[in-house]
Amino acid sequence: MVNDATVVILAAGQGTRMKSKLAKVLHRAGGKALVEHAISTARHIAPPERIFVVVGHQAEAVGAVANAAGVRSFEQRQQLGTGHAVMCGESELAGLGGLLVVVTGDCPMVRPATLQSLVDLYQKTGAKAALVSADVDDPTGLGRIVRGDNGDVLAIVEHKAATPEQLTIPEINAGFYCFEAEAFWKHVHEIRTDNPAGEYYLTDMVAILLKAGHRVVALKAADPSELLGINDKVQLANADRILRERKVHELMLSGVTIIRPETVNIDADVVVGQDTVIEPYVQIKGATVIGENCHIASSSIIDHSHIGDNAQIHPFSVISNCTLDAHVHVGPFARLRMNSHLHEGTHVGNFVELKNTEFGAGSKSMHLAYLGDSTIGSKVNVGAGTITCNYDGKKKHRTNIGDRAFVGSNSTLVAPLNIGNEAYIAAGSTITQNVPENSLALGRSRQVVKEGWTPKR
Ligand code: UD1
Ligand code: CA
């Protein structure tokens, strides 16, 4: 972290080659929007109040992402080039001294350590600008680095403006720059649009600073793959794969057991505790936190949820926006959603759905049930086929079930309804009235047996 660094994230472009209605930087890789990756990386370099996102296409949506991530944005109404993009922030930025770090918003794989090395090189050499470069197999479309005899950078030549000889240069400009803020703002208006694209190229700052008698240096990245920009959906999928690979490696090195990690999809911000086992084809999304020593079985999908230690999630369970305390057993084929909370030691079995339901400690619902908008006490047994009828066609109503109650199989509980502690509901009942504690409720017609009926039929 450099306290006097300002980071500008270029994110105003549309990204034509994505062939999408969504602005490029809002596309997701590794479970986060591209611009969110840029912001997370920038946070390693500068304090949040000195991080700015340049927005243009879908400015409101991109600005909202910046805002949610705790950083500011400014608008570039017309996309007149990367140099123009930075200039649009002049009124807010020019007063901030120190370092001006400019990064492209469409390069989600760059590591914070690489940006830190860029800043280190800038500080060590005393140059007025430093940038990240890489030798690549196919430099088509990218800016080429022209170096002088002493290794300093003389110019960045954009592909469209390059001579045939310059096009053979394998060293490209990755789109990450560190400038002395004072020198940058002093000279930025010298950028001209006399190039084939008619744009204000940020990359022209190299030649401009050189002409003013300053040095520009380049940091050649050891691993060019982290500098791959996203321009189309093939590159997006490739970045997604690499980011997810990194995530599972990081988790395994921290003590999580992952079986066939190449099949598992885990978003960047997910936290998983030590000795938890994750089976093949699991997906874990959003801001999910999973405790230690859990077992997450095959093909389960967990989204924005908290799971305590020692949980057993059996195959094909789908859990979103829920809290599960320690020692719960869920699934196979369970569906938990909308702020349901499973307290410690609960068991929720196959084909059971919980929606917006508190499920008290030690309670069980093992087979084929729908529990919606309900508050269920501790040590309750919910029989197979139990349904809370929470919706009357207009409104949702709650079902409350007390501690140690027993709900017989195939019961229909018509809400609003209160069932007291230790009450029993006979199997097959339709319950429409409250049941006081310690009572038995039967809500079904009595069985009739007609002996000797069959021969007379
Ligand atoms: C740019 C560099 C090129 C480098 C390449 C690396 C320039 C002139 N060229 O080219 O040397 O090799 O990145 O990926 O900078 N943007 C804006 N406003 C604009 C134009 C672009 O915010 O007016 C943003 C885009 O949203 C994108 C980033 O800047 O996030 C890069 O723009 P892009 O058009 O992709 O630049 P390249 O042609 O790839
Ligand atoms: Ca690009």
Short mmCIF file of C-alpha atoms and ligand atoms in Angstrom, two decimals:
data_model
loop_
_atom_site.label_atom_id
_atom_site.label_comp_id
_atom_site.label_asym_id
_atom_site.label_seq_id
_atom_site.Cartn_x
_atom_site.Cartn_y
_atom_site.Cartn_z
CA MET A 1 0.00 0.00 0.00
CA VAL A 2 1.30 3.42 -1.02
CA ASN A 3 -0.48 6.20 0.86
CA ASP A 4 0.09 8.91 -1.75
CA ALA A 5 -0.91 6.73 -4.72
CA THR A 6 -4.06 7.40 -6.72
CA VAL A 7 -5.43 4.60 -8.90
CA VAL A 8 -7.55 5.29 -11.99
CA ILE A 9 -9.34 2.26 -13.45
CA LEU A 10 -10.24 2.62 -17.14
CA ALA A 11 -13.71 1.18 -17.56
CA ALA A 12 -15.67 3.46 -19.88
CA GLY A 13 -15.44 1.41 -23.08
CA GLN A 14 -18.26 -0.74 -24.41
CA GLY A 15 -16.24 -3.77 -25.44
CA THR A 16 -17.64 -4.23 -28.93
CA ARG A 17 -16.03 -7.62 -29.41
CA MET A 18 -17.96 -9.07 -26.46
CA LYS A 19 -21.03 -8.87 -28.76
CA SER A 20 -23.11 -8.17 -25.71
CA LYS A 21 -25.61 -5.61 -24.47
CA LEU A 22 -23.75 -5.57 -21.17
CA ALA A 23 -20.73 -3.26 -20.80
CA LYS A 24 -17.52 -5.29 -20.92
CA VAL A 25 -16.33 -4.58 -17.38
CA LEU A 26 -19.63 -5.88 -15.94
CA HIS A 27 -19.06 -9.35 -17.35
CA ARG A 28 -17.99 -11.82 -14.69
CA ALA A 29 -14.99 -14.09 -14.33
CA GLY A 30 -14.14 -16.10 -11.23
CA GLY A 31 -17.45 -14.99 -9.70
CA LYS A 32 -16.84 -11.23 -9.87
CA ALA A 33 -17.35 -8.49 -12.45
CA LEU A 34 -14.14 -7.55 -14.26
CA VAL A 35 -14.26 -4.07 -12.74
CA GLU A 36 -14.61 -5.59 -9.24
CA HIS A 37 -11.37 -7.48 -9.81
CA ALA A 38 -9.67 -4.23 -10.82
CA ILE A 39 -10.98 -2.53 -7.67
CA SER A 40 -9.84 -5.38 -5.38
CA THR A 41 -6.38 -5.23 -6.93
CA ALA A 42 -6.26 -1.42 -6.68
CA ARG A 43 -7.07 -1.66 -2.96
CA HIS A 44 -3.68 -3.33 -2.43
CA ILE A 45 -1.97 -0.25 -3.90
CA ALA A 46 -3.98 2.79 -2.76
CA PRO A 47 -6.44 3.74 -0.01
CA PRO A 48 -10.09 3.48 -1.21
CA GLU A 49 -10.64 7.26 -1.18
CA ARG A 50 -7.91 7.54 -3.82
CA ILE A 51 -9.34 4.91 -6.17
CA PHE A 52 -11.45 6.14 -9.13
CA VAL A 53 -13.28 4.21 -11.84
CA VAL A 54 -13.75 5.98 -15.19
CA VAL A 55 -17.28 5.14 -16.33
CA GLY A 56 -18.92 5.71 -19.72
CA HIS A 57 -20.92 2.87 -21.24
CA GLN A 58 -23.61 1.90 -18.74
CA ALA A 59 -22.10 4.51 -16.46
CA GLU A 60 -24.80 4.13 -13.84
CA ALA A 61 -24.40 0.37 -13.48
CA VAL A 62 -20.60 0.47 -13.47
CA GLY A 63 -20.65 3.42 -11.06
CA ALA A 64 -22.94 1.45 -8.74
CA VAL A 65 -20.44 -1.41 -8.63
CA ALA A 66 -17.68 1.08 -7.77
CA ASN A 67 -19.83 2.62 -5.09
CA ALA A 68 -20.69 -0.76 -3.57
CA ALA A 69 -16.98 -1.56 -3.47
CA GLY A 70 -16.32 1.68 -1.55
CA VAL A 71 -14.57 3.64 -4.30
CA ARG A 72 -15.52 6.66 -6.44
CA SER A 73 -16.11 7.11 -10.15
CA PHE A 74 -16.12 9.90 -12.71
CA GLU A 75 -17.67 9.99 -16.14
CA GLN A 76 -16.17 10.02 -19.61
CA ARG A 77 -19.23 10.88 -21.71
CA GLN A 78 -17.62 10.18 -25.07
CA GLN A 79 -14.98 7.51 -25.46
CA LEU A 80 -12.25 9.55 -27.12
CA GLY A 81 -9.39 7.30 -26.00
CA THR A 82 -7.54 6.10 -22.93
CA GLY A 83 -5.68 9.42 -22.49
CA HIS A 84 -8.95 11.34 -22.66
CA ALA A 85 -10.45 8.93 -20.09
CA VAL A 86 -7.88 9.98 -17.47
CA MET A 87 -8.20 13.67 -18.42
CA CYS A 88 -11.92 13.52 -17.61
CA GLY A 89 -10.93 13.23 -13.94
CA GLU A 90 -8.59 16.21 -14.02
CA SER A 91 -10.62 18.43 -11.68
CA GLU A 92 -10.66 15.74 -8.97
CA LEU A 93 -7.27 14.18 -9.59
CA ALA A 94 -4.85 16.94 -10.54
CA GLY A 95 -4.71 18.24 -6.96
CA LEU A 96 -3.64 14.85 -5.63
CA GLY A 97 0.13 14.64 -5.71
CA GLY A 98 2.24 11.54 -5.33
CA LEU A 99 1.78 8.65 -7.74
CA LEU A 100 -0.83 8.28 -10.43
CA VAL A 101 -1.38 4.61 -11.23
CA VAL A 102 -3.57 3.92 -14.26
CA VAL A 103 -4.87 0.40 -14.86
CA THR A 104 -7.10 -1.11 -17.49
CA GLY A 105 -10.42 -2.43 -16.18
CA ASP A 106 -10.56 -5.48 -18.43
CA CYS A 107 -7.60 -7.43 -17.12
CA PRO A 108 -8.82 -9.42 -14.09
CA MET A 109 -5.89 -11.79 -13.68
CA VAL A 110 -3.18 -9.29 -12.82
CA ARG A 111 -1.77 -9.98 -9.36
CA PRO A 112 -1.43 -7.23 -6.75
CA ALA A 113 2.24 -8.22 -6.43
CA THR A 114 2.82 -7.28 -10.07
CA LEU A 115 1.41 -3.78 -9.53
CA GLN A 116 3.47 -3.46 -6.39
CA SER A 117 6.60 -4.39 -8.38
CA LEU A 118 5.68 -1.70 -10.90
CA VAL A 119 5.47 0.90 -8.13
CA ASP A 120 8.75 -0.38 -6.64
CA LEU A 121 10.51 -0.07 -10.00
CA TYR A 122 9.15 3.46 -10.46
CA GLN A 123 10.38 4.48 -7.02
CA LYS A 124 13.76 2.75 -7.33
CA THR A 125 14.66 4.21 -10.74
CA GLY A 126 13.40 7.73 -10.14
CA ALA A 127 11.73 7.63 -13.57
CA LYS A 128 8.68 9.86 -14.17
CA ALA A 129 6.76 6.89 -15.54
CA ALA A 130 6.88 3.10 -15.43
CA LEU A 131 4.72 0.55 -17.17
CA VAL A 132 4.20 -3.20 -17.29
CA SER A 133 5.20 -5.04 -20.46
CA ALA A 134 5.35 -8.67 -21.54
CA ASP A 135 6.74 -10.75 -24.38
CA VAL A 136 3.84 -12.53 -26.05
CA ASP A 137 3.51 -15.04 -28.89
CA ASP A 138 0.79 -13.06 -30.64
CA PRO A 139 1.05 -9.29 -30.15
CA THR A 140 -1.66 -8.52 -32.74
CA GLY A 141 -3.70 -5.45 -31.84
CA LEU A 142 -1.56 -4.44 -28.87
CA GLY A 143 0.78 -1.51 -28.33
CA ARG A 144 4.48 -2.36 -28.90
CA ILE A 145 7.28 -1.23 -26.58
CA VAL A 146 10.13 0.57 -28.32
CA ARG A 147 13.26 0.53 -26.13
CA GLY A 148 16.44 2.55 -26.43
CA ASP A 149 20.00 1.25 -26.14
CA ASN A 150 20.02 1.70 -22.34
CA GLY A 151 16.78 -0.32 -22.01
CA ASP A 152 14.58 2.68 -21.18
CA VAL A 153 11.28 3.00 -23.01
CA LEU A 154 11.31 5.47 -25.91
CA ALA A 155 7.73 5.04 -27.05
CA ILE A 156 4.65 2.86 -27.16
CA VAL A 157 3.49 2.41 -30.72
CA GLU A 158 -0.11 1.31 -31.19
CA HIS A 159 -0.64 -1.57 -33.61
CA LYS A 160 -2.54 0.59 -36.10
CA ALA A 161 0.24 3.17 -36.17
CA ALA A 162 3.22 0.80 -36.19
CA THR A 163 5.72 0.38 -39.02
CA PRO A 164 6.22 -3.17 -40.43
CA GLU A 165 9.47 -3.33 -38.47
CA GLN A 166 7.80 -2.27 -35.21
CA LEU A 167 5.10 -4.90 -35.74
CA THR A 168 7.74 -7.61 -35.28
CA ILE A 169 8.42 -6.44 -31.68
CA PRO A 170 7.12 -9.15 -29.32
CA GLU A 171 7.13 -6.92 -26.23
CA ILE A 172 3.70 -5.39 -25.64
CA ASN A 173 2.20 -2.76 -23.38
CA ALA A 174 -0.08 -4.48 -20.85
CA GLY A 175 -2.09 -1.39 -19.87
CA PHE A 176 -0.69 -0.71 -16.36
CA TYR A 177 1.12 2.54 -15.71
CA CYS A 178 2.64 4.46 -12.86
CA PHE A 179 3.26 8.20 -13.36
CA GLU A 180 4.57 10.97 -11.19
CA ALA A 181 1.27 12.82 -10.79
CA GLU A 182 2.80 16.28 -11.12
CA ALA A 183 4.60 15.49 -14.38
CA PHE A 184 1.54 13.73 -15.75
CA TRP A 185 -0.84 16.65 -15.22
CA LYS A 186 1.74 19.13 -16.43
CA HIS A 187 2.08 17.37 -19.80
CA VAL A 188 -1.17 15.49 -20.39
CA HIS A 189 -2.64 18.18 -22.65
CA GLU A 190 0.21 17.63 -25.10
CA ILE A 191 -1.52 14.40 -26.21
CA ARG A 192 -2.75 14.83 -29.80
CA THR A 193 -5.25 12.86 -31.86
CA ASP A 194 -3.02 12.61 -34.95
CA ASN A 195 -3.20 8.81 -35.15
CA PRO A 196 -5.19 6.38 -37.33
CA ALA A 197 -7.91 6.05 -34.68
CA GLY A 198 -8.16 9.78 -34.04
CA GLU A 199 -8.05 9.09 -30.28
CA TYR A 200 -6.24 10.59 -27.32
CA TYR A 201 -3.80 7.74 -26.59
CA LEU A 202 -2.61 7.52 -22.98
CA THR A 203 0.36 5.64 -24.38
CA ASP A 204 1.58 8.86 -26.05
CA MET A 205 2.60 10.06 -22.58
CA VAL A 206 5.78 7.98 -22.91
CA ALA A 207 7.15 9.97 -25.86
CA ILE A 208 5.86 13.22 -24.34
CA LEU A 209 7.67 12.68 -21.02
CA LEU A 210 10.81 11.60 -22.86
CA LYS A 211 10.75 14.80 -24.93
CA ALA A 212 10.46 16.80 -21.70
CA GLY A 213 13.72 15.15 -20.58
CA HIS A 214 12.31 12.46 -18.30
CA ARG A 215 12.96 8.71 -18.06
CA VAL A 216 10.32 6.02 -18.66
CA VAL A 217 11.03 2.42 -17.62
CA ALA A 218 9.23 -0.88 -18.16
CA LEU A 219 8.73 -3.87 -15.91
CA LYS A 220 8.69 -7.00 -18.02
CA ALA A 221 6.31 -9.44 -16.35
CA ALA A 222 7.61 -12.93 -15.65
CA ASP A 223 4.18 -14.49 -16.26
CA PRO A 224 2.49 -12.91 -19.31
CA SER A 225 -0.66 -14.97 -18.74
CA GLU A 226 -1.74 -12.75 -15.85
CA LEU A 227 -1.76 -9.75 -18.19
CA LEU A 228 -4.23 -11.15 -20.68
CA GLY A 229 -6.97 -8.62 -21.32
CA ILE A 230 -10.54 -9.66 -21.98
CA ASN A 231 -11.91 -8.64 -25.35
CA ASP A 232 -14.29 -11.47 -26.26
CA LYS A 233 -16.18 -14.28 -24.57
CA VAL A 234 -13.55 -16.89 -25.34
CA GLN A 235 -11.00 -14.85 -23.41
CA LEU A 236 -13.61 -14.32 -20.69
CA ALA A 237 -14.07 -18.08 -20.28
CA ASN A 238 -10.32 -18.57 -20.24
CA ALA A 239 -9.88 -15.95 -17.50
CA ASP A 240 -12.72 -17.53 -15.53
CA ARG A 241 -10.98 -20.92 -15.66
CA ILE A 242 -7.63 -19.47 -14.58
CA LEU A 243 -9.16 -17.47 -11.70
CA ARG A 244 -11.07 -20.51 -10.44
CA GLU A 245 -7.97 -22.66 -10.71
CA ARG A 246 -6.12 -20.09 -8.58
CA LYS A 247 -8.95 -20.09 -6.04
CA VAL A 248 -9.00 -23.87 -5.53
CA HIS A 249 -5.20 -23.93 -5.30
CA GLU A 250 -5.30 -21.24 -2.63
CA LEU A 251 -7.97 -23.18 -0.68
CA MET A 252 -6.12 -26.50 -0.95
CA LEU A 253 -2.90 -24.87 0.28
CA SER A 254 -4.87 -23.52 3.26
CA GLY A 255 -6.01 -27.03 4.20
CA VAL A 256 -9.26 -27.63 2.32
CA THR A 257 -9.52 -31.05 0.65
CA ILE A 258 -10.88 -30.77 -2.88
CA ILE A 259 -11.52 -33.90 -4.91
CA ARG A 260 -11.08 -33.42 -8.68
CA PRO A 261 -10.56 -29.67 -8.23
CA GLU A 262 -10.80 -29.08 -11.98
CA THR A 263 -14.56 -29.79 -11.74
CA VAL A 264 -15.26 -27.47 -8.80
CA ASN A 265 -16.39 -23.83 -9.23
CA ILE A 266 -15.64 -21.54 -6.32
CA ASP A 267 -16.05 -17.75 -6.47
CA ALA A 268 -13.18 -15.45 -5.52
CA ASP A 269 -14.59 -14.23 -2.18
CA VAL A 270 -15.65 -17.61 -0.76
CA VAL A 271 -14.07 -18.67 2.56
CA VAL A 272 -13.71 -22.36 3.46
CA GLY A 273 -12.34 -23.76 6.73
CA GLN A 274 -9.60 -26.30 7.25
CA ASP A 275 -10.25 -30.01 6.61
CA THR A 276 -13.53 -29.39 4.89
CA VAL A 277 -13.93 -31.84 2.01
CA ILE A 278 -15.39 -30.65 -1.27
CA GLU A 279 -16.47 -33.34 -3.71
CA PRO A 280 -16.51 -33.05 -7.53
CA TYR A 281 -18.91 -30.71 -9.35
CA VAL A 282 -19.67 -28.54 -6.34
CA GLN A 283 -20.35 -24.83 -6.92
CA ILE A 284 -19.85 -22.30 -4.13
CA LYS A 285 -20.81 -18.73 -4.93
CA GLY A 286 -20.87 -15.16 -3.70
CA ALA A 287 -19.84 -14.26 -0.18
CA THR A 288 -20.31 -17.80 1.17
CA VAL A 289 -18.45 -18.81 4.32
CA ILE A 290 -18.06 -22.52 5.15
CA GLY A 291 -16.63 -23.72 8.45
CA GLU A 292 -14.08 -26.38 9.29
CA ASN A 293 -14.46 -30.10 8.89
CA CYS A 294 -17.56 -29.94 6.73
CA HIS A 295 -18.36 -32.31 3.90
CA ILE A 296 -19.87 -30.80 0.78
CA ALA A 297 -20.95 -33.61 -1.49
CA SER A 298 -21.12 -33.75 -5.24
CA SER A 299 -23.18 -31.37 -7.32
CA SER A 300 -24.33 -29.23 -4.42
CA ILE A 301 -24.72 -25.51 -5.13
CA ILE A 302 -24.22 -23.06 -2.27
CA ASP A 303 -24.78 -19.35 -2.82
CA HIS A 304 -24.39 -16.40 -0.39
CA SER A 305 -24.69 -18.62 2.69
CA HIS A 306 -22.98 -19.28 6.01
CA ILE A 307 -22.36 -22.87 7.04
CA GLY A 308 -20.96 -23.75 10.47
CA ASP A 309 -18.37 -26.36 11.38
CA ASN A 310 -18.92 -30.10 10.89
CA ALA A 311 -21.84 -29.72 8.51
CA GLN A 312 -22.70 -32.58 6.18
CA ILE A 313 -24.17 -31.43 2.90
CA HIS A 314 -25.21 -34.49 0.90
CA PRO A 315 -25.30 -34.58 -2.91
CA PHE A 316 -27.44 -32.28 -5.06
CA SER A 317 -28.39 -29.85 -2.32
CA VAL A 318 -29.14 -26.27 -3.39
CA ILE A 319 -28.66 -23.66 -0.67
CA SER A 320 -29.01 -19.91 -1.20
CA ASN A 321 -29.01 -16.99 1.25
CA CYS A 322 -29.19 -19.23 4.32
CA THR A 323 -27.44 -19.73 7.62
CA LEU A 324 -26.65 -23.24 8.77
CA ASP A 325 -25.21 -23.70 12.24
CA ALA A 326 -22.71 -26.39 13.22
CA HIS A 327 -23.39 -30.12 12.88
CA VAL A 328 -26.30 -29.87 10.46
CA HIS A 329 -27.13 -32.60 7.94
CA VAL A 330 -28.71 -31.53 4.68
CA GLY A 331 -29.87 -33.48 1.62
CA PRO A 332 -29.44 -35.27 -0.66
CA PHE A 333 -31.73 -33.19 -2.89
CA ALA A 334 -32.62 -30.54 -0.32
CA ARG A 335 -33.50 -26.96 -1.24
CA LEU A 336 -32.88 -24.21 1.33
CA ARG A 337 -33.57 -20.61 0.45
CA MET A 338 -34.52 -17.05 1.42
CA ASN A 339 -32.97 -16.52 4.84
CA SER A 340 -33.74 -19.92 6.26
CA HIS A 341 -31.76 -20.66 9.39
CA LEU A 342 -30.97 -24.20 10.42
CA HIS A 343 -29.93 -24.25 14.05
CA GLU A 344 -27.32 -26.60 15.45
CA GLY A 345 -27.66 -30.30 14.79
CA THR A 346 -30.72 -30.14 12.55
CA HIS A 347 -31.39 -32.74 9.87
CA VAL A 348 -33.10 -31.83 6.62
CA GLY A 349 -33.38 -34.76 4.27
CA ASN A 350 -34.26 -35.57 0.69
CA PHE A 351 -36.76 -33.50 -1.25
CA VAL A 352 -37.32 -31.07 1.59
CA GLU A 353 -37.64 -27.36 0.81
CA LEU A 354 -37.24 -24.64 3.43
CA LYS A 355 -38.07 -21.03 2.63
CA ASN A 356 -37.70 -18.16 5.10
CA THR A 357 -37.87 -20.64 7.97
CA GLU A 358 -36.25 -20.89 11.39
CA PHE A 359 -35.56 -24.54 12.09
CA GLY A 360 -34.73 -25.04 15.77
CA ALA A 361 -31.81 -26.98 17.20
CA GLY A 362 -32.01 -30.74 16.78
CA SER A 363 -35.19 -30.65 14.70
CA LYS A 364 -35.67 -33.06 11.83
CA SER A 365 -37.52 -33.06 8.55
CA MET A 366 -36.20 -36.07 6.73
CA HIS A 367 -38.36 -36.52 3.64
CA LEU A 368 -40.57 -34.71 1.14
CA ALA A 369 -41.71 -31.55 2.90
CA TYR A 370 -42.30 -27.86 2.24
CA LEU A 371 -41.72 -25.57 5.21
CA GLY A 372 -42.22 -21.93 4.24
CA ASP A 373 -42.48 -18.77 6.37
CA SER A 374 -42.37 -20.85 9.53
CA THR A 375 -40.72 -20.77 12.93
CA ILE A 376 -40.05 -24.23 14.19
CA GLY A 377 -38.80 -24.89 17.71
CA SER A 378 -36.15 -27.31 18.86
CA LYS A 379 -36.33 -31.10 18.64
CA VAL A 380 -39.42 -31.01 16.45
CA ASN A 381 -40.09 -33.98 14.19
CA VAL A 382 -41.66 -33.04 10.89
CA GLY A 383 -43.11 -36.13 9.18
CA ALA A 384 -42.74 -37.02 5.52
CA GLY A 385 -45.00 -35.09 3.21
CA THR A 386 -45.72 -32.22 5.61
CA ILE A 387 -46.74 -29.00 3.87
CA THR A 388 -47.08 -25.53 5.37
CA CYS A 389 -49.81 -23.81 3.36
CA ASN A 390 -48.33 -20.34 3.73
CA TYR A 391 -50.10 -18.60 0.86
CA ASP A 392 -53.82 -17.85 0.64
CA GLY A 393 -53.64 -16.51 -2.87
CA LYS A 394 -53.04 -12.95 -1.69
CA LYS A 395 -50.83 -12.96 1.37
CA LYS A 396 -48.19 -15.10 3.00
CA HIS A 397 -48.83 -16.27 6.58
CA ARG A 398 -46.59 -17.82 9.21
CA THR A 399 -46.69 -21.21 10.85
CA ASN A 400 -45.23 -21.48 14.36
CA ILE A 401 -44.45 -24.88 15.82
CA GLY A 402 -43.31 -25.25 19.45
CA ASP A 403 -40.45 -27.27 20.90
CA ARG A 404 -40.61 -31.07 20.77
CA ALA A 405 -43.82 -31.08 18.75
CA PHE A 406 -44.49 -34.04 16.47
CA VAL A 407 -46.06 -33.47 13.08
CA GLY A 408 -47.34 -36.73 11.60
CA SER A 409 -46.73 -37.62 7.98
CA ASN A 410 -48.72 -36.01 5.23
CA SER A 411 -50.01 -33.18 7.38
CA THR A 412 -51.28 -29.99 5.81
CA LEU A 413 -50.72 -27.00 8.10
CA VAL A 414 -52.87 -24.07 6.96
CA ALA A 415 -51.29 -20.76 8.07
CA PRO A 416 -51.59 -18.58 10.05
CA LEU A 417 -51.20 -21.30 12.63
CA ASN A 418 -49.68 -21.87 16.07
CA ILE A 419 -48.86 -25.35 17.25
CA GLY A 420 -47.79 -25.51 20.90
CA ASN A 421 -44.87 -27.23 22.57
CA GLU A 422 -45.08 -31.01 22.62
CA ALA A 423 -48.28 -31.08 20.61
CA TYR A 424 -48.95 -34.03 18.33
CA ILE A 425 -50.51 -33.78 14.88
CA ALA A 426 -52.01 -37.05 13.67
CA ALA A 427 -50.75 -38.27 10.31
CA GLY A 428 -52.81 -37.16 7.35
CA SER A 429 -54.37 -34.20 9.13
CA THR A 430 -55.39 -30.89 7.64
CA ILE A 431 -54.87 -28.43 10.50
CA THR A 432 -56.65 -25.08 10.25
CA GLN A 433 -56.93 -24.14 13.94
CA ASN A 434 -54.28 -23.51 16.56
CA VAL A 435 -53.19 -26.52 18.59
CA PRO A 436 -52.39 -25.83 22.28
CA GLU A 437 -49.34 -27.38 23.91
CA ASN A 438 -49.43 -31.00 25.01
CA SER A 439 -52.50 -31.71 22.83
CA LEU A 440 -53.22 -34.19 20.07
CA ALA A 441 -54.94 -32.78 16.98
CA LEU A 442 -56.63 -35.01 14.43
CA GLY A 443 -57.89 -33.36 11.31
CA ARG A 444 -59.06 -36.20 9.11
CA SER A 445 -62.24 -38.26 8.63
CA ARG A 446 -62.56 -41.47 10.55
CA GLN A 447 -61.84 -44.65 8.61
CA VAL A 448 -64.84 -46.83 7.62
CA VAL A 449 -64.41 -50.62 7.09
CA LYS A 450 -67.15 -52.61 5.30
CA GLU A 451 -66.44 -56.27 5.97
CA GLY A 452 -67.31 -58.81 3.24
CA TRP A 453 -67.80 -56.03 0.70
CA THR A 454 -65.68 -57.40 -2.15
CA PRO A 455 -67.70 -60.53 -3.17
CA LYS A 456 -70.93 -58.46 -3.26
CA ARG A 457 -69.36 -55.81 -5.54
C1 UD1 B 1 -4.68 -0.34 -24.90
C2 UD1 B 1 -3.32 0.35 -25.10
C3 UD1 B 1 -2.37 -0.66 -25.72
C4 UD1 B 1 -2.25 -1.89 -24.85
C5 UD1 B 1 -3.62 -2.47 -24.57
C6 UD1 B 1 -3.51 -3.57 -23.53
C7 UD1 B 1 -3.90 2.67 -25.56
C8 UD1 B 1 -3.97 3.72 -26.59
N1 UD1 B 1 -3.49 1.47 -25.98
O1 UD1 B 1 -5.16 -0.66 -26.17
O2 UD1 B 1 -1.07 -0.07 -25.88
O3 UD1 B 1 -1.42 -2.85 -25.51
O4 UD1 B 1 -4.50 -1.47 -24.06
O5 UD1 B 1 -4.75 -4.16 -23.31
O6 UD1 B 1 -4.15 2.93 -24.40
N2 UD1 B 1 -11.25 2.99 -22.24
C9 UD1 B 1 -11.91 4.06 -21.68
N3 UD1 B 1 -12.17 5.15 -22.46
C10 UD1 B 1 -11.79 5.22 -23.75
C11 UD1 B 1 -11.12 4.13 -24.32
C12 UD1 B 1 -10.85 3.02 -23.53
O7 UD1 B 1 -12.26 4.05 -20.51
O8 UD1 B 1 -12.07 6.25 -24.38
C13 UD1 B 1 -10.97 1.82 -21.40
C14 UD1 B 1 -11.65 0.56 -21.91
O9 UD1 B 1 -12.93 0.42 -21.31
C15 UD1 B 1 -10.69 -0.53 -21.47
C16 UD1 B 1 -9.33 0.16 -21.44
O10 UD1 B 1 -9.60 1.54 -21.42
O11 UD1 B 1 -10.98 -1.00 -20.16
C17 UD1 B 1 -8.48 -0.19 -22.63
O12 UD1 B 1 -9.13 0.27 -23.78
P1 UD1 B 1 -9.06 -0.52 -25.15
O13 UD1 B 1 -9.88 0.18 -26.14
O14 UD1 B 1 -9.35 -1.95 -24.93
O15 UD1 B 1 -7.54 -0.30 -25.51
P2 UD1 B 1 -6.67 -1.20 -26.46
O16 UD1 B 1 -6.99 -0.89 -27.85
O17 UD1 B 1 -6.78 -2.60 -26.02
CA CA B 2 -8.15 -3.99 -24.74
#
